[in-house]
Amino acid sequence: MAIHFDDYEPYLEALSAHSRDVLEAAWAGAARVLSPRGLDNYVKAAGALRSLGRGDALVESWIEQAPRVAAELGEDVLGELATSALALASKTSGAVIELLLATAPTAAQRLGDTELFKAYLQFIGVLVAQAPRGVRPLLEHLDVLLHQLTLGGLRRWALWGAHAYRTDYAEQIRYFSLESREAQAMLGQERKGTLLVDVQRRINMYLRALWGRDFFMRPTSGDYETRDGLRPFIEDGVLHLPDAYDDHGGVAAVELYRAAAAHAAAHVVGTRRPISAEGLSPLQMALVGVVEDARVEALAIRRFPGLQPLWARLHDASAQRAECVADWLDRIARALLDPGYVDDDALVADARARFAAAQPRLDDAAVSWDIGVALAHQLGARAAGYNPRRDLPRAPYRDDNRYFWAFDGFDAERAAAGGRDVSRQLRKYVNVMEMANEVEVEGAGDDAQEIWVLGSELFPYEDAGVSVNQAWGREPVSEPFHYAEWDHQIQLERPAWVTVLERRGRRGELSSIDAIATQYRREIQRMKFLLDAMQPQGVQRLRKLEDGDDIDLNAAVDAIVDVRTRRQPDPRIMMRSVRHQRDFSILVLLDLSESTNERVAGHEHTVLELTRQSCVLLADAVAKVGDPFAIHGFCSDGRHDVQYLRFKDFEQPWGDEAKSRLAGMSGQLSTRLGAAIRHAGHHLQQQRSARKLLIVITDGEPADVDVRDPHYLRTDAKKAVEAVARDGVVSYCISVDPRADPYVARIFGQNRHLVIDHVQRLPERLPLLYAALTR
């Protein structure tokens, strides 16, 4: 791609002369922090902002500030910033959008993390909807606010003011301008002691001095609803620390950061082999975690004795506390760290004795497993009712221990690959000459260690008119997508636990799709009238409003007449012009398990055939309205092979290609619903529609060959629905299982499912449901 300013001449025609001069002046600085692709998006975003018609100042603010944001967080975040600015164009003034761009470098610097910056942009979008008059003063004082508040604190502070002064606009402006007493009081209430961005450089130097290496650190914000926030954790080799700490029991927040960072670094350095969690109960895992924390701290204290008093000051367990399991965990943790702690209980003494005997073997993480399991048996006989969510260790500096757990045994190569399954085939992208000169086995089997991929069709030397791919090739399989899965027994997510592989659906006969249209000709004709009513109606005027854009002359005259005749006038004399425009993206996710091949009782049709008919009718309906939609399907053969088939994508027209693949779909294998929902949510997140709808059609409850517990996949599917809902995806389930009411309601919610008792009615019910959900 181009990196010279003159190469972008076609994209600069929409800019004014002054904006082009500003862009040319900023180009050298932008080229230093942006890749060629980033520069391309940078220039195109400037043109898109210019098309809003909000003046040159808005465009020039983007030109000047976007490279500064990229320098702080990387160029990938610029797409989110530009998208947010464009989305706000219909909700607020150009001056507010310009101020958002002007303060974006401040937000990027103070938040210090890409995910936090994205969450900040989402928060601004919410605030514009709830308190539009408060956004400008908030942005004007953003530097002051972010020097005192975390992102969660800023969100709570702003939403308190938005709700308290919802109709009092003057006080709302005073609140967000930090002029009212309430604003200062809430600011003091939400203020935290020390922000990570203010001490991160010192903590980095501290860890480098200890271990002679760099550790990557990122702030996390989990204090949206409460001030507690998230515990530290380690993921993908990165130390995730809370974005702010208060002083704790006389220990300064800076020292708390030192303790948390040193403990996490001790895990990274001292945990060389993950610990298997297979067969462990939640209580056993908790005890193993306590011993593992003590083990890595003991290894660190051998090298740096000064760490022991730093960590010991943050333990406040006492021998008199034994009310819950968390008290016992704290007492054991303190006893293993602090030799001066006095606790004569037999369980604590046994823990100390076992740990002391294991000192020569502390380099092996198996020590933690052995001691933790033994202690769990003793503690289980004493204290009952362990709750993994409630009975948490109280030492504030310790992480949540997700780093060292391996739920299916330890594989050194897999761990070195960052969790990827290295046993899968290698896909190598080559050029034409490499393919022509080196290919030996045109029809390699599934066990081939390496697959070569060519960007275009390769034809043999013989003039046969048939490419090698057409003659010997197989339908391509995507790169693996890894998703977490919720385990309801341990109440934790198993990271990167499920592998989703995308495949193309096989082609079928188009005549079968045409036969469906003929069979349901009457239903299609009946839907025509309903769909006509769903078409966008253009601009409409809403009258009788107290707050609007223009004065309704008729209502104003009536109000003046009422005043002259000494009657109470109607204050609703404003009107607003509203443009009705549909903004939906719909993804239909089909259960293609083996059970869909069964015939419906009393009918010749199978569930799969009725599902196909439903999709044809729905596709015709949605194509007529014009909403972007996709039709995907899934089945599974264990957690390592969740097959995801894409029959029609959002950008693909409803034509012969999509119809033929829909005609060729078949039912096989099992139903791992949670992974399929997460992957469908991944595709919906890439759509820019304001409303995203996921319709799941299934004939039974989630099940798979490697899962025996019937509640396991149900709870995981519920967590998947909640996960995509956080990204703005509304999920709705249509089940043809008459016994589905109890479990479908728990997974999708009381008002988010439909159980069809008469399966043969599915084709006519699905388009009607679509019309109701998108009205």
Short mmCIF file of N, CA and C in Angstrom, two decimals, residues 587-642:
data_model
loop_
_atom_site.label_atom_id
_atom_site.label_comp_id
_atom_site.label_asym_id
_atom_site.label_seq_id
_atom_site.Cartn_x
_atom_site.Cartn_y
_atom_site.Cartn_z
N LEU A 587 -29.10 -12.98 11.89
CA LEU A 587 -28.39 -14.22 11.60
C LEU A 587 -29.25 -15.38 12.09
N VAL A 588 -29.57 -16.29 11.19
CA VAL A 588 -30.33 -17.49 11.53
C VAL A 588 -29.33 -18.63 11.70
N LEU A 589 -29.32 -19.23 12.89
CA LEU A 589 -28.39 -20.30 13.22
C LEU A 589 -29.16 -21.61 13.33
N LEU A 590 -28.81 -22.57 12.48
CA LEU A 590 -29.56 -23.81 12.37
C LEU A 590 -28.83 -24.95 13.08
N ASP A 591 -29.57 -25.69 13.88
CA ASP A 591 -29.06 -26.92 14.48
C ASP A 591 -29.10 -28.02 13.42
N LEU A 592 -27.93 -28.54 13.03
CA LEU A 592 -27.82 -29.56 11.99
C LEU A 592 -27.33 -30.88 12.57
N SER A 593 -27.78 -31.21 13.76
CA SER A 593 -27.36 -32.47 14.38
C SER A 593 -28.09 -33.65 13.74
N GLU A 594 -27.67 -34.84 14.11
CA GLU A 594 -28.21 -36.07 13.51
C GLU A 594 -29.71 -36.19 13.75
N SER A 595 -30.20 -35.68 14.87
CA SER A 595 -31.62 -35.84 15.19
C SER A 595 -32.53 -35.09 14.22
N THR A 596 -32.00 -34.14 13.46
CA THR A 596 -32.86 -33.42 12.51
C THR A 596 -33.24 -34.29 11.32
N ASN A 597 -32.62 -35.45 11.16
CA ASN A 597 -32.98 -36.35 10.06
C ASN A 597 -34.21 -37.21 10.39
N GLU A 598 -34.69 -37.12 11.63
CA GLU A 598 -35.84 -37.92 12.02
C GLU A 598 -37.12 -37.33 11.44
N ARG A 599 -38.07 -38.20 11.11
CA ARG A 599 -39.34 -37.75 10.55
C ARG A 599 -40.25 -37.22 11.65
N VAL A 600 -41.03 -36.22 11.29
CA VAL A 600 -42.01 -35.68 12.21
C VAL A 600 -43.14 -36.68 12.34
N ALA A 601 -43.60 -36.90 13.57
CA ALA A 601 -44.64 -37.89 13.81
C ALA A 601 -45.89 -37.57 13.00
N GLY A 602 -46.34 -38.58 12.21
CA GLY A 602 -47.55 -38.41 11.41
C GLY A 602 -47.34 -37.70 10.10
N HIS A 603 -46.09 -37.39 9.72
CA HIS A 603 -45.82 -36.68 8.47
C HIS A 603 -44.64 -37.32 7.76
N GLU A 604 -44.52 -37.00 6.48
CA GLU A 604 -43.41 -37.53 5.70
C GLU A 604 -42.17 -36.66 5.79
N HIS A 605 -42.34 -35.43 6.23
CA HIS A 605 -41.21 -34.51 6.29
C HIS A 605 -40.31 -34.83 7.48
N THR A 606 -39.02 -34.59 7.31
CA THR A 606 -38.08 -34.61 8.44
C THR A 606 -37.98 -33.20 9.01
N VAL A 607 -37.41 -33.12 10.21
CA VAL A 607 -37.20 -31.82 10.84
C VAL A 607 -36.27 -30.97 9.97
N LEU A 608 -35.26 -31.60 9.36
CA LEU A 608 -34.33 -30.87 8.51
C LEU A 608 -35.04 -30.27 7.30
N GLU A 609 -35.94 -31.01 6.68
CA GLU A 609 -36.67 -30.49 5.52
C GLU A 609 -37.55 -29.31 5.91
N LEU A 610 -38.21 -29.39 7.06
CA LEU A 610 -39.02 -28.27 7.52
C LEU A 610 -38.15 -27.06 7.85
N THR A 611 -36.96 -27.29 8.39
CA THR A 611 -36.04 -26.20 8.66
C THR A 611 -35.61 -25.52 7.37
N ARG A 612 -35.33 -26.32 6.33
CA ARG A 612 -34.95 -25.76 5.03
C ARG A 612 -36.10 -24.92 4.46
N GLN A 613 -37.32 -25.45 4.54
CA GLN A 613 -38.47 -24.70 4.03
C GLN A 613 -38.63 -23.38 4.79
N SER A 614 -38.44 -23.41 6.10
CA SER A 614 -38.56 -22.19 6.89
C SER A 614 -37.54 -21.15 6.47
N CYS A 615 -36.30 -21.60 6.23
CA CYS A 615 -35.25 -20.66 5.83
C CYS A 615 -35.54 -20.05 4.47
N VAL A 616 -36.09 -20.82 3.55
CA VAL A 616 -36.43 -20.28 2.23
C VAL A 616 -37.48 -19.19 2.36
N LEU A 617 -38.54 -19.45 3.13
CA LEU A 617 -39.59 -18.44 3.30
C LEU A 617 -39.04 -17.22 4.02
N LEU A 618 -38.22 -17.43 5.05
CA LEU A 618 -37.66 -16.29 5.77
C LEU A 618 -36.72 -15.49 4.89
N ALA A 619 -35.89 -16.17 4.11
CA ALA A 619 -34.95 -15.47 3.25
C ALA A 619 -35.69 -14.62 2.22
N ASP A 620 -36.76 -15.16 1.64
CA ASP A 620 -37.55 -14.36 0.70
C ASP A 620 -38.12 -13.12 1.38
N ALA A 621 -38.59 -13.29 2.63
CA ALA A 621 -39.18 -12.17 3.35
C ALA A 621 -38.14 -11.10 3.67
N VAL A 622 -36.99 -11.52 4.20
CA VAL A 622 -35.97 -10.56 4.60
C VAL A 622 -35.37 -9.87 3.38
N ALA A 623 -35.18 -10.62 2.30
CA ALA A 623 -34.63 -10.03 1.08
C ALA A 623 -35.55 -8.95 0.53
N LYS A 624 -36.85 -9.14 0.68
CA LYS A 624 -37.80 -8.14 0.19
C LYS A 624 -37.72 -6.86 1.02
N VAL A 625 -37.59 -7.01 2.35
CA VAL A 625 -37.49 -5.83 3.22
C VAL A 625 -36.15 -5.13 3.04
N GLY A 626 -35.10 -5.88 2.79
CA GLY A 626 -33.78 -5.28 2.58
C GLY A 626 -32.85 -5.36 3.76
N ASP A 627 -33.22 -6.04 4.84
CA ASP A 627 -32.32 -6.17 5.98
C ASP A 627 -31.18 -7.13 5.63
N PRO A 628 -29.94 -6.79 6.03
CA PRO A 628 -28.84 -7.75 5.84
C PRO A 628 -29.04 -8.98 6.72
N PHE A 629 -28.89 -10.16 6.15
CA PHE A 629 -29.11 -11.38 6.93
C PHE A 629 -28.15 -12.46 6.47
N ALA A 630 -27.97 -13.42 7.35
CA ALA A 630 -27.10 -14.57 7.07
C ALA A 630 -27.78 -15.82 7.58
N ILE A 631 -27.48 -16.95 6.94
CA ILE A 631 -27.98 -18.25 7.36
C ILE A 631 -26.78 -19.16 7.57
N HIS A 632 -26.58 -19.57 8.80
CA HIS A 632 -25.47 -20.44 9.15
C HIS A 632 -26.01 -21.68 9.88
N GLY A 633 -25.22 -22.71 9.94
CA GLY A 633 -25.60 -23.93 10.64
C GLY A 633 -24.43 -24.49 11.41
N PHE A 634 -24.69 -25.45 12.29
CA PHE A 634 -23.60 -26.02 13.08
C PHE A 634 -23.94 -27.44 13.51
N CYS A 635 -22.90 -28.20 13.77
CA CYS A 635 -22.97 -29.50 14.43
C CYS A 635 -21.61 -29.72 15.08
N SER A 636 -21.47 -30.77 15.87
CA SER A 636 -20.21 -30.92 16.61
C SER A 636 -19.88 -32.39 16.80
N ASP A 637 -18.59 -32.63 16.92
CA ASP A 637 -18.07 -33.97 17.20
C ASP A 637 -17.01 -33.83 18.29
N GLY A 638 -17.46 -33.44 19.48
CA GLY A 638 -16.53 -33.16 20.56
C GLY A 638 -16.09 -31.71 20.54
N ARG A 639 -15.39 -31.31 21.59
CA ARG A 639 -15.05 -29.90 21.75
C ARG A 639 -13.98 -29.43 20.77
N HIS A 640 -13.23 -30.36 20.17
CA HIS A 640 -12.18 -29.96 19.25
C HIS A 640 -12.68 -29.83 17.81
N ASP A 641 -13.93 -30.16 17.56
CA ASP A 641 -14.42 -30.14 16.18
C ASP A 641 -15.89 -29.69 16.17
N VAL A 642 -16.10 -28.41 16.39
CA VAL A 642 -17.42 -27.81 16.22
C VAL A 642 -17.49 -27.27 14.79
#
